[in-house]
Amino acid sequence: MADLGQAFVAALGLIVSGSPDLAEIVGLSLRVSLSAVALASVLGLALGALLALYRFPGHAAVVVALNTLMGLPPVVVGLVVYLALSRSGPLGVLGLLFTPTAMIVAQTILVLPIVTALSRQVIADLWAELREQLTSLGASRRRAIPTLVWDARISLMVGVLAGFGRANAEVGAVMIVGGNINHATRVMTTAIALETSKGNLVNALALGIVLLTLSLTINGLAAAFGASTRPAGA
């Protein structure tokens, strides 16, 4: 117990001292996750709005598939991206395997269904509420999209934050396509797994504290945004 306490204190000291190695890992983690969430948000908000406002043959099946993909196993995504980017894969010529770009691609695929599904539900509910009003003003479905997205921006932000939480805590896919290479593709989750296996609890705890702090911050922001969308007294 004393050893664990000492390791925890040493981990806090490592964070406070601003360890360059720690800062590098955290910085890369944030760069990869934020890039993936940004890409997934642009695509997901557009796809979610289209699915919310337009109906087509097989629409219900697409929605069901989308909701299913929200729980897509990260290791499966990692495997698919690995096969696509490997030398024998269709995109192997790009030489992206074991780079941060490959990790961004994998995380984007993981986050995209979350942002799309939540966006679709939010915009569909708002469209049902405002459809008559917007139609009476002469707004077509296409022209209504910017208005709906703007009015639902707080609720949509909750979906984006949920996607960031998924990306930031992901380990399986980035381990497969990134390779956990020191000073190249090592992020917080893969570094924690490595340091724990090596018995280096100080580094593992330091990274774990940072990761937990980020997760708590994200959940706090999501809760705050969610509370701001509820009517007073609800």
PDB file of C-alpha atoms in Angstrom:
ATOM      1  CA  MET A   1       0.000   0.000   0.000  1.00  0.00           C
ATOM      2  CA  ALA A   2       2.874   2.354   0.836  1.00  0.00           C
ATOM      3  CA  ASP A   3       4.533   1.580  -2.497  1.00  0.00           C
ATOM      4  CA  LEU A   4       1.313   2.436  -4.311  1.00  0.00           C
ATOM      5  CA  GLY A   5       1.034   5.704  -2.379  1.00  0.00           C
ATOM      6  CA  GLN A   6       4.611   6.598  -3.231  1.00  0.00           C
ATOM      7  CA  ALA A   7       3.995   5.787  -6.893  1.00  0.00           C
ATOM      8  CA  PHE A   8       0.916   8.014  -6.885  1.00  0.00           C
ATOM      9  CA  VAL A   9       2.854  10.909  -5.338  1.00  0.00           C
ATOM     10  CA  ALA A  10       5.687  10.392  -7.832  1.00  0.00           C
ATOM     11  CA  ALA A  11       3.140  10.363 -10.679  1.00  0.00           C
ATOM     12  CA  LEU A  12       1.706  13.688  -9.521  1.00  0.00           C
ATOM     13  CA  GLY A  13       5.242  15.059  -9.332  1.00  0.00           C
ATOM     14  CA  LEU A  14       5.855  13.916 -12.894  1.00  0.00           C
ATOM     15  CA  ILE A  15       2.770  15.780 -14.063  1.00  0.00           C
ATOM     16  CA  VAL A  16       3.567  18.962 -12.137  1.00  0.00           C
ATOM     17  CA  SER A  17       7.167  18.985 -13.332  1.00  0.00           C
ATOM     18  CA  GLY A  18       6.003  18.971 -16.952  1.00  0.00           C
ATOM     19  CA  SER A  19       7.893  15.888 -18.093  1.00  0.00           C
ATOM     20  CA  PRO A  20       8.778  16.311 -21.813  1.00  0.00           C
ATOM     21  CA  ASP A  21       8.001  12.661 -22.576  1.00  0.00           C
ATOM     22  CA  LEU A  22       4.649  12.917 -20.817  1.00  0.00           C
ATOM     23  CA  ALA A  23       3.823  16.172 -22.594  1.00  0.00           C
ATOM     24  CA  GLU A  24       4.723  14.629 -25.961  1.00  0.00           C
ATOM     25  CA  ILE A  25       2.411  11.660 -25.417  1.00  0.00           C
ATOM     26  CA  VAL A  26      -0.472  13.804 -24.173  1.00  0.00           C
ATOM     27  CA  GLY A  27       0.006  16.259 -27.030  1.00  0.00           C
ATOM     28  CA  LEU A  28      -0.079  13.529 -29.666  1.00  0.00           C
ATOM     29  CA  SER A  29      -3.145  11.971 -28.032  1.00  0.00           C
ATOM     30  CA  LEU A  30      -5.012  15.269 -28.184  1.00  0.00           C
ATOM     31  CA  ARG A  31      -3.896  15.972 -31.753  1.00  0.00           C
ATOM     32  CA  VAL A  32      -5.061  12.589 -32.986  1.00  0.00           C
ATOM     33  CA  SER A  33      -8.361  12.619 -31.083  1.00  0.00           C
ATOM     34  CA  LEU A  34      -9.253  16.230 -31.897  1.00  0.00           C
ATOM     35  CA  SER A  35      -8.450  15.725 -35.582  1.00  0.00           C
ATOM     36  CA  ALA A  36     -10.602  12.585 -35.696  1.00  0.00           C
ATOM     37  CA  VAL A  37     -13.495  14.273 -33.901  1.00  0.00           C
ATOM     38  CA  ALA A  38     -13.301  17.312 -36.192  1.00  0.00           C
ATOM     39  CA  LEU A  39     -13.486  15.124 -39.312  1.00  0.00           C
ATOM     40  CA  ALA A  40     -16.228  12.929 -37.854  1.00  0.00           C
ATOM     41  CA  SER A  41     -18.222  15.983 -36.771  1.00  0.00           C
ATOM     42  CA  VAL A  42     -18.181  17.604 -40.225  1.00  0.00           C
ATOM     43  CA  LEU A  43     -19.257  14.360 -41.885  1.00  0.00           C
ATOM     44  CA  GLY A  44     -21.550  13.213 -39.078  1.00  0.00           C
ATOM     45  CA  LEU A  45     -23.527  16.435 -38.761  1.00  0.00           C
ATOM     46  CA  ALA A  46     -24.137  16.521 -42.517  1.00  0.00           C
ATOM     47  CA  LEU A  47     -25.130  12.843 -42.708  1.00  0.00           C
ATOM     48  CA  GLY A  48     -27.261  13.115 -39.572  1.00  0.00           C
ATOM     49  CA  ALA A  49     -29.159  16.088 -40.973  1.00  0.00           C
ATOM     50  CA  LEU A  50     -29.793  14.324 -44.289  1.00  0.00           C
ATOM     51  CA  LEU A  51     -31.036  11.174 -42.548  1.00  0.00           C
ATOM     52  CA  ALA A  52     -33.270  13.249 -40.285  1.00  0.00           C
ATOM     53  CA  LEU A  53     -34.965  15.238 -43.046  1.00  0.00           C
ATOM     54  CA  TYR A  54     -35.053  12.894 -46.034  1.00  0.00           C
ATOM     55  CA  ARG A  55     -36.641   9.479 -46.477  1.00  0.00           C
ATOM     56  CA  PHE A  56     -35.570   6.919 -49.062  1.00  0.00           C
ATOM     57  CA  PRO A  57     -35.954   3.152 -49.624  1.00  0.00           C
ATOM     58  CA  GLY A  58     -34.046   1.360 -46.887  1.00  0.00           C
ATOM     59  CA  HIS A  59     -33.964   4.425 -44.626  1.00  0.00           C
ATOM     60  CA  ALA A  60     -35.051   2.446 -41.562  1.00  0.00           C
ATOM     61  CA  ALA A  61     -32.375  -0.188 -42.200  1.00  0.00           C
ATOM     62  CA  VAL A  62     -29.707   2.508 -42.473  1.00  0.00           C
ATOM     63  CA  VAL A  63     -30.788   4.001 -39.142  1.00  0.00           C
ATOM     64  CA  VAL A  64     -30.688   0.595 -37.460  1.00  0.00           C
ATOM     65  CA  ALA A  65     -27.248  -0.105 -38.919  1.00  0.00           C
ATOM     66  CA  LEU A  66     -26.048   3.308 -37.793  1.00  0.00           C
ATOM     67  CA  ASN A  67     -27.216   2.730 -34.240  1.00  0.00           C
ATOM     68  CA  THR A  68     -25.522  -0.675 -34.271  1.00  0.00           C
ATOM     69  CA  LEU A  69     -22.246   0.843 -35.457  1.00  0.00           C
ATOM     70  CA  MET A  70     -22.183   3.086 -32.380  1.00  0.00           C
ATOM     71  CA  GLY A  71     -20.902   0.023 -30.545  1.00  0.00           C
ATOM     72  CA  LEU A  72     -18.420  -0.944 -33.236  1.00  0.00           C
ATOM     73  CA  PRO A  73     -15.524  -2.925 -31.656  1.00  0.00           C
ATOM     74  CA  PRO A  74     -12.324  -0.846 -31.899  1.00  0.00           C
ATOM     75  CA  VAL A  75     -10.148  -3.863 -32.681  1.00  0.00           C
ATOM     76  CA  VAL A  76     -12.325  -4.665 -35.703  1.00  0.00           C
ATOM     77  CA  VAL A  77     -11.912  -1.107 -36.961  1.00  0.00           C
ATOM     78  CA  GLY A  78      -8.185  -1.354 -36.357  1.00  0.00           C
ATOM     79  CA  LEU A  79      -8.005  -4.605 -38.302  1.00  0.00           C
ATOM     80  CA  VAL A  80      -9.954  -3.198 -41.267  1.00  0.00           C
ATOM     81  CA  VAL A  81      -7.840  -0.038 -41.408  1.00  0.00           C
ATOM     82  CA  TYR A  82      -4.673  -2.108 -41.034  1.00  0.00           C
ATOM     83  CA  LEU A  83      -5.632  -4.331 -43.970  1.00  0.00           C
ATOM     84  CA  ALA A  84      -6.519  -1.298 -46.081  1.00  0.00           C
ATOM     85  CA  LEU A  85      -3.256   0.512 -45.335  1.00  0.00           C
ATOM     86  CA  SER A  86      -0.873  -2.456 -45.332  1.00  0.00           C
ATOM     87  CA  ARG A  87       1.506  -2.916 -48.248  1.00  0.00           C
ATOM     88  CA  SER A  88      -0.755  -5.502 -49.843  1.00  0.00           C
ATOM     89  CA  GLY A  89      -3.880  -3.410 -49.168  1.00  0.00           C
ATOM     90  CA  PRO A  90      -5.647  -1.056 -51.610  1.00  0.00           C
ATOM     91  CA  LEU A  91      -4.210   2.029 -49.888  1.00  0.00           C
ATOM     92  CA  GLY A  92      -0.792   0.608 -49.084  1.00  0.00           C
ATOM     93  CA  VAL A  93       0.862   2.829 -51.673  1.00  0.00           C
ATOM     94  CA  LEU A  94       0.138   5.841 -49.452  1.00  0.00           C
ATOM     95  CA  GLY A  95       2.487   4.548 -46.743  1.00  0.00           C
ATOM     96  CA  LEU A  96       0.207   5.647 -43.906  1.00  0.00           C
ATOM     97  CA  LEU A  97       0.387   2.547 -41.713  1.00  0.00           C
ATOM     98  CA  PHE A  98       2.040   3.139 -38.311  1.00  0.00           C
ATOM     99  CA  THR A  99       1.612   6.900 -38.565  1.00  0.00           C
ATOM    100  CA  PRO A 100      -0.614   9.366 -36.680  1.00  0.00           C
ATOM    101  CA  THR A 101      -2.687   9.716 -39.864  1.00  0.00           C
ATOM    102  CA  ALA A 102      -3.635   6.032 -39.706  1.00  0.00           C
ATOM    103  CA  MET A 103      -4.669   6.514 -36.096  1.00  0.00           C
ATOM    104  CA  ILE A 104      -6.812   9.512 -37.058  1.00  0.00           C
ATOM    105  CA  VAL A 105      -8.512   7.450 -39.773  1.00  0.00           C
ATOM    106  CA  ALA A 106      -9.308   4.640 -37.303  1.00  0.00           C
ATOM    107  CA  GLN A 107     -10.657   7.011 -34.669  1.00  0.00           C
ATOM    108  CA  THR A 108     -12.720   8.897 -37.249  1.00  0.00           C
ATOM    109  CA  ILE A 109     -14.410   5.639 -38.250  1.00  0.00           C
ATOM    110  CA  LEU A 110     -15.169   4.916 -34.586  1.00  0.00           C
ATOM    111  CA  VAL A 111     -16.542   8.383 -33.825  1.00  0.00           C
ATOM    112  CA  LEU A 112     -18.513   8.932 -37.036  1.00  0.00           C
ATOM    113  CA  PRO A 113     -21.464   6.612 -36.204  1.00  0.00           C
ATOM    114  CA  ILE A 114     -21.829   8.222 -32.759  1.00  0.00           C
ATOM    115  CA  VAL A 115     -21.968  11.780 -34.066  1.00  0.00           C
ATOM    116  CA  THR A 116     -24.181  10.822 -37.012  1.00  0.00           C
ATOM    117  CA  ALA A 117     -26.704   8.837 -34.963  1.00  0.00           C
ATOM    118  CA  LEU A 118     -27.027  11.436 -32.207  1.00  0.00           C
ATOM    119  CA  SER A 119     -27.222  14.275 -34.739  1.00  0.00           C
ATOM    120  CA  ARG A 120     -29.932  12.477 -36.680  1.00  0.00           C
ATOM    121  CA  GLN A 121     -32.063  12.018 -33.589  1.00  0.00           C
ATOM    122  CA  VAL A 122     -31.645  15.593 -32.371  1.00  0.00           C
ATOM    123  CA  ILE A 123     -32.377  17.178 -35.755  1.00  0.00           C
ATOM    124  CA  ALA A 124     -35.310  14.822 -36.438  1.00  0.00           C
ATOM    125  CA  ASP A 125     -36.932  15.792 -33.137  1.00  0.00           C
ATOM    126  CA  LEU A 126     -36.408  19.499 -33.810  1.00  0.00           C
ATOM    127  CA  TRP A 127     -37.714  19.156 -37.376  1.00  0.00           C
ATOM    128  CA  ALA A 128     -40.894  17.522 -36.078  1.00  0.00           C
ATOM    129  CA  GLU A 129     -41.331  20.469 -33.717  1.00  0.00           C
ATOM    130  CA  LEU A 130     -40.553  23.290 -36.164  1.00  0.00           C
ATOM    131  CA  ARG A 131     -41.587  21.785 -39.503  1.00  0.00           C
ATOM    132  CA  GLU A 132     -44.874  23.647 -39.884  1.00  0.00           C
ATOM    133  CA  GLN A 133     -43.346  26.949 -38.844  1.00  0.00           C
ATOM    134  CA  LEU A 134     -40.374  26.647 -41.199  1.00  0.00           C
ATOM    135  CA  THR A 135     -42.555  25.432 -44.075  1.00  0.00           C
ATOM    136  CA  SER A 136     -44.931  28.361 -43.624  1.00  0.00           C
ATOM    137  CA  LEU A 137     -41.939  30.676 -43.988  1.00  0.00           C
ATOM    138  CA  GLY A 138     -41.090  29.080 -47.311  1.00  0.00           C
ATOM    139  CA  ALA A 139     -38.095  27.065 -46.151  1.00  0.00           C
ATOM    140  CA  SER A 140     -37.471  23.821 -47.994  1.00  0.00           C
ATOM    141  CA  ARG A 141     -35.880  20.859 -46.243  1.00  0.00           C
ATOM    142  CA  ARG A 142     -32.469  21.786 -47.649  1.00  0.00           C
ATOM    143  CA  ARG A 143     -32.787  25.411 -46.568  1.00  0.00           C
ATOM    144  CA  ALA A 144     -34.020  24.358 -43.140  1.00  0.00           C
ATOM    145  CA  ILE A 145     -30.848  22.406 -42.347  1.00  0.00           C
ATOM    146  CA  PRO A 146     -28.677  25.406 -41.292  1.00  0.00           C
ATOM    147  CA  THR A 147     -31.483  26.716 -39.075  1.00  0.00           C
ATOM    148  CA  LEU A 148     -32.048  23.345 -37.439  1.00  0.00           C
ATOM    149  CA  VAL A 149     -28.324  22.777 -36.859  1.00  0.00           C
ATOM    150  CA  TRP A 150     -27.960  26.217 -35.299  1.00  0.00           C
ATOM    151  CA  ASP A 151     -31.005  25.821 -33.049  1.00  0.00           C
ATOM    152  CA  ALA A 152     -29.798  22.367 -31.953  1.00  0.00           C
ATOM    153  CA  ARG A 153     -26.156  23.399 -31.553  1.00  0.00           C
ATOM    154  CA  ILE A 154     -26.054  22.769 -27.790  1.00  0.00           C
ATOM    155  CA  SER A 155     -27.528  19.273 -28.081  1.00  0.00           C
ATOM    156  CA  LEU A 156     -25.282  18.520 -31.051  1.00  0.00           C
ATOM    157  CA  MET A 157     -22.274  19.553 -28.994  1.00  0.00           C
ATOM    158  CA  VAL A 158     -23.151  16.799 -26.515  1.00  0.00           C
ATOM    159  CA  GLY A 159     -22.845  14.281 -29.354  1.00  0.00           C
ATOM    160  CA  VAL A 160     -19.497  15.727 -30.388  1.00  0.00           C
ATOM    161  CA  LEU A 161     -18.216  15.506 -26.817  1.00  0.00           C
ATOM    162  CA  ALA A 162     -19.420  11.907 -26.606  1.00  0.00           C
ATOM    163  CA  GLY A 163     -17.435  11.184 -29.743  1.00  0.00           C
ATOM    164  CA  PHE A 164     -14.337  12.817 -28.293  1.00  0.00           C
ATOM    165  CA  GLY A 165     -14.689  10.729 -25.147  1.00  0.00           C
ATOM    166  CA  ARG A 166     -14.790   7.571 -27.276  1.00  0.00           C
ATOM    167  CA  ALA A 167     -11.744   8.627 -29.291  1.00  0.00           C
ATOM    168  CA  ASN A 168      -9.674   9.796 -26.345  1.00  0.00           C
ATOM    169  CA  ALA A 169     -10.140   6.557 -24.397  1.00  0.00           C
ATOM    170  CA  GLU A 170      -9.644   4.203 -27.358  1.00  0.00           C
ATOM    171  CA  VAL A 171      -6.702   1.780 -27.318  1.00  0.00           C
ATOM    172  CA  GLY A 172      -7.329  -1.254 -29.537  1.00  0.00           C
ATOM    173  CA  ALA A 173      -7.556   0.376 -32.967  1.00  0.00           C
ATOM    174  CA  VAL A 174      -4.718   2.862 -32.455  1.00  0.00           C
ATOM    175  CA  MET A 175      -2.489   0.100 -31.122  1.00  0.00           C
ATOM    176  CA  ILE A 176      -3.044  -1.946 -34.290  1.00  0.00           C
ATOM    177  CA  VAL A 177      -2.652   0.810 -36.887  1.00  0.00           C
ATOM    178  CA  GLY A 178      -0.195   2.995 -34.954  1.00  0.00           C
ATOM    179  CA  GLY A 179       2.111   0.359 -33.554  1.00  0.00           C
ATOM    180  CA  ASN A 180       2.746   2.273 -30.293  1.00  0.00           C
ATOM    181  CA  ILE A 181       6.063   3.592 -31.635  1.00  0.00           C
ATOM    182  CA  ASN A 182       7.987   5.796 -29.204  1.00  0.00           C
ATOM    183  CA  HIS A 183       8.147   9.468 -30.248  1.00  0.00           C
ATOM    184  CA  ALA A 184       5.947   8.685 -33.236  1.00  0.00           C
ATOM    185  CA  THR A 185       2.606   7.017 -32.505  1.00  0.00           C
ATOM    186  CA  ARG A 186       2.572   6.483 -28.754  1.00  0.00           C
ATOM    187  CA  VAL A 187      -0.567   7.966 -27.179  1.00  0.00           C
ATOM    188  CA  MET A 188      -1.866   7.906 -23.616  1.00  0.00           C
ATOM    189  CA  THR A 189      -3.875   4.690 -23.782  1.00  0.00           C
ATOM    190  CA  THR A 190      -1.191   2.652 -25.555  1.00  0.00           C
ATOM    191  CA  ALA A 191       1.518   4.093 -23.303  1.00  0.00           C
ATOM    192  CA  ILE A 192      -0.459   3.130 -20.184  1.00  0.00           C
ATOM    193  CA  ALA A 193      -0.774  -0.447 -21.461  1.00  0.00           C
ATOM    194  CA  LEU A 194       2.952  -0.590 -22.205  1.00  0.00           C
ATOM    195  CA  GLU A 195       4.147   0.995 -18.956  1.00  0.00           C
ATOM    196  CA  THR A 196       1.869  -1.247 -16.902  1.00  0.00           C
ATOM    197  CA  SER A 197       3.204  -4.365 -18.634  1.00  0.00           C
ATOM    198  CA  LYS A 198       6.743  -3.161 -17.874  1.00  0.00           C
ATOM    199  CA  GLY A 199       5.871  -2.560 -14.223  1.00  0.00           C
ATOM    200  CA  ASN A 200       6.555   1.182 -14.503  1.00  0.00           C
ATOM    201  CA  LEU A 201       3.630   2.264 -12.351  1.00  0.00           C
ATOM    202  CA  VAL A 202       4.761   5.887 -11.973  1.00  0.00           C
ATOM    203  CA  ASN A 203       4.525   6.650 -15.687  1.00  0.00           C
ATOM    204  CA  ALA A 204       1.352   4.578 -16.041  1.00  0.00           C
ATOM    205  CA  LEU A 205      -0.306   6.365 -13.132  1.00  0.00           C
ATOM    206  CA  ALA A 206       0.752   9.796 -14.406  1.00  0.00           C
ATOM    207  CA  LEU A 207      -0.785   9.107 -17.800  1.00  0.00           C
ATOM    208  CA  GLY A 208      -3.826   7.548 -16.151  1.00  0.00           C
ATOM    209  CA  ILE A 209      -4.389  10.652 -14.036  1.00  0.00           C
ATOM    210  CA  VAL A 210      -4.192  12.901 -17.089  1.00  0.00           C
ATOM    211  CA  LEU A 211      -6.527  10.641 -19.064  1.00  0.00           C
ATOM    212  CA  LEU A 212      -9.008  10.449 -16.195  1.00  0.00           C
ATOM    213  CA  THR A 213      -8.919  14.221 -15.774  1.00  0.00           C
ATOM    214  CA  LEU A 214      -9.676  14.690 -19.469  1.00  0.00           C
ATOM    215  CA  SER A 215     -12.519  12.159 -19.280  1.00  0.00           C
ATOM    216  CA  LEU A 216     -14.031  13.904 -16.253  1.00  0.00           C
ATOM    217  CA  THR A 217     -13.746  17.249 -18.023  1.00  0.00           C
ATOM    218  CA  ILE A 218     -15.453  15.904 -21.139  1.00  0.00           C
ATOM    219  CA  ASN A 219     -18.271  14.301 -19.136  1.00  0.00           C
ATOM    220  CA  GLY A 220     -18.682  17.488 -17.120  1.00  0.00           C
ATOM    221  CA  LEU A 221     -18.986  19.575 -20.274  1.00  0.00           C
ATOM    222  CA  ALA A 222     -21.450  17.094 -21.778  1.00  0.00           C
ATOM    223  CA  ALA A 223     -23.556  17.200 -18.603  1.00  0.00           C
ATOM    224  CA  ALA A 224     -23.459  21.004 -18.575  1.00  0.00           C
ATOM    225  CA  PHE A 225     -24.507  21.242 -22.232  1.00  0.00           C
ATOM    226  CA  GLY A 226     -27.207  18.625 -21.666  1.00  0.00           C
ATOM    227  CA  ALA A 227     -28.575  20.498 -18.644  1.00  0.00           C
ATOM    228  CA  SER A 228     -28.711  23.737 -20.616  1.00  0.00           C
ATOM    229  CA  THR A 229     -31.036  22.119 -23.180  1.00  0.00           C
ATOM    230  CA  ARG A 230     -33.608  21.042 -20.610  1.00  0.00           C
ATOM    231  CA  PRO A 231     -36.493  23.358 -19.759  1.00  0.00           C
ATOM    232  CA  ALA A 232     -36.321  25.094 -16.398  1.00  0.00           C
ATOM    233  CA  GLY A 233     -37.745  22.917 -13.634  1.00  0.00           C
ATOM    234  CA  ALA A 234     -37.502  19.748 -15.719  1.00  0.00           C
TER     235      ALA A 234
END
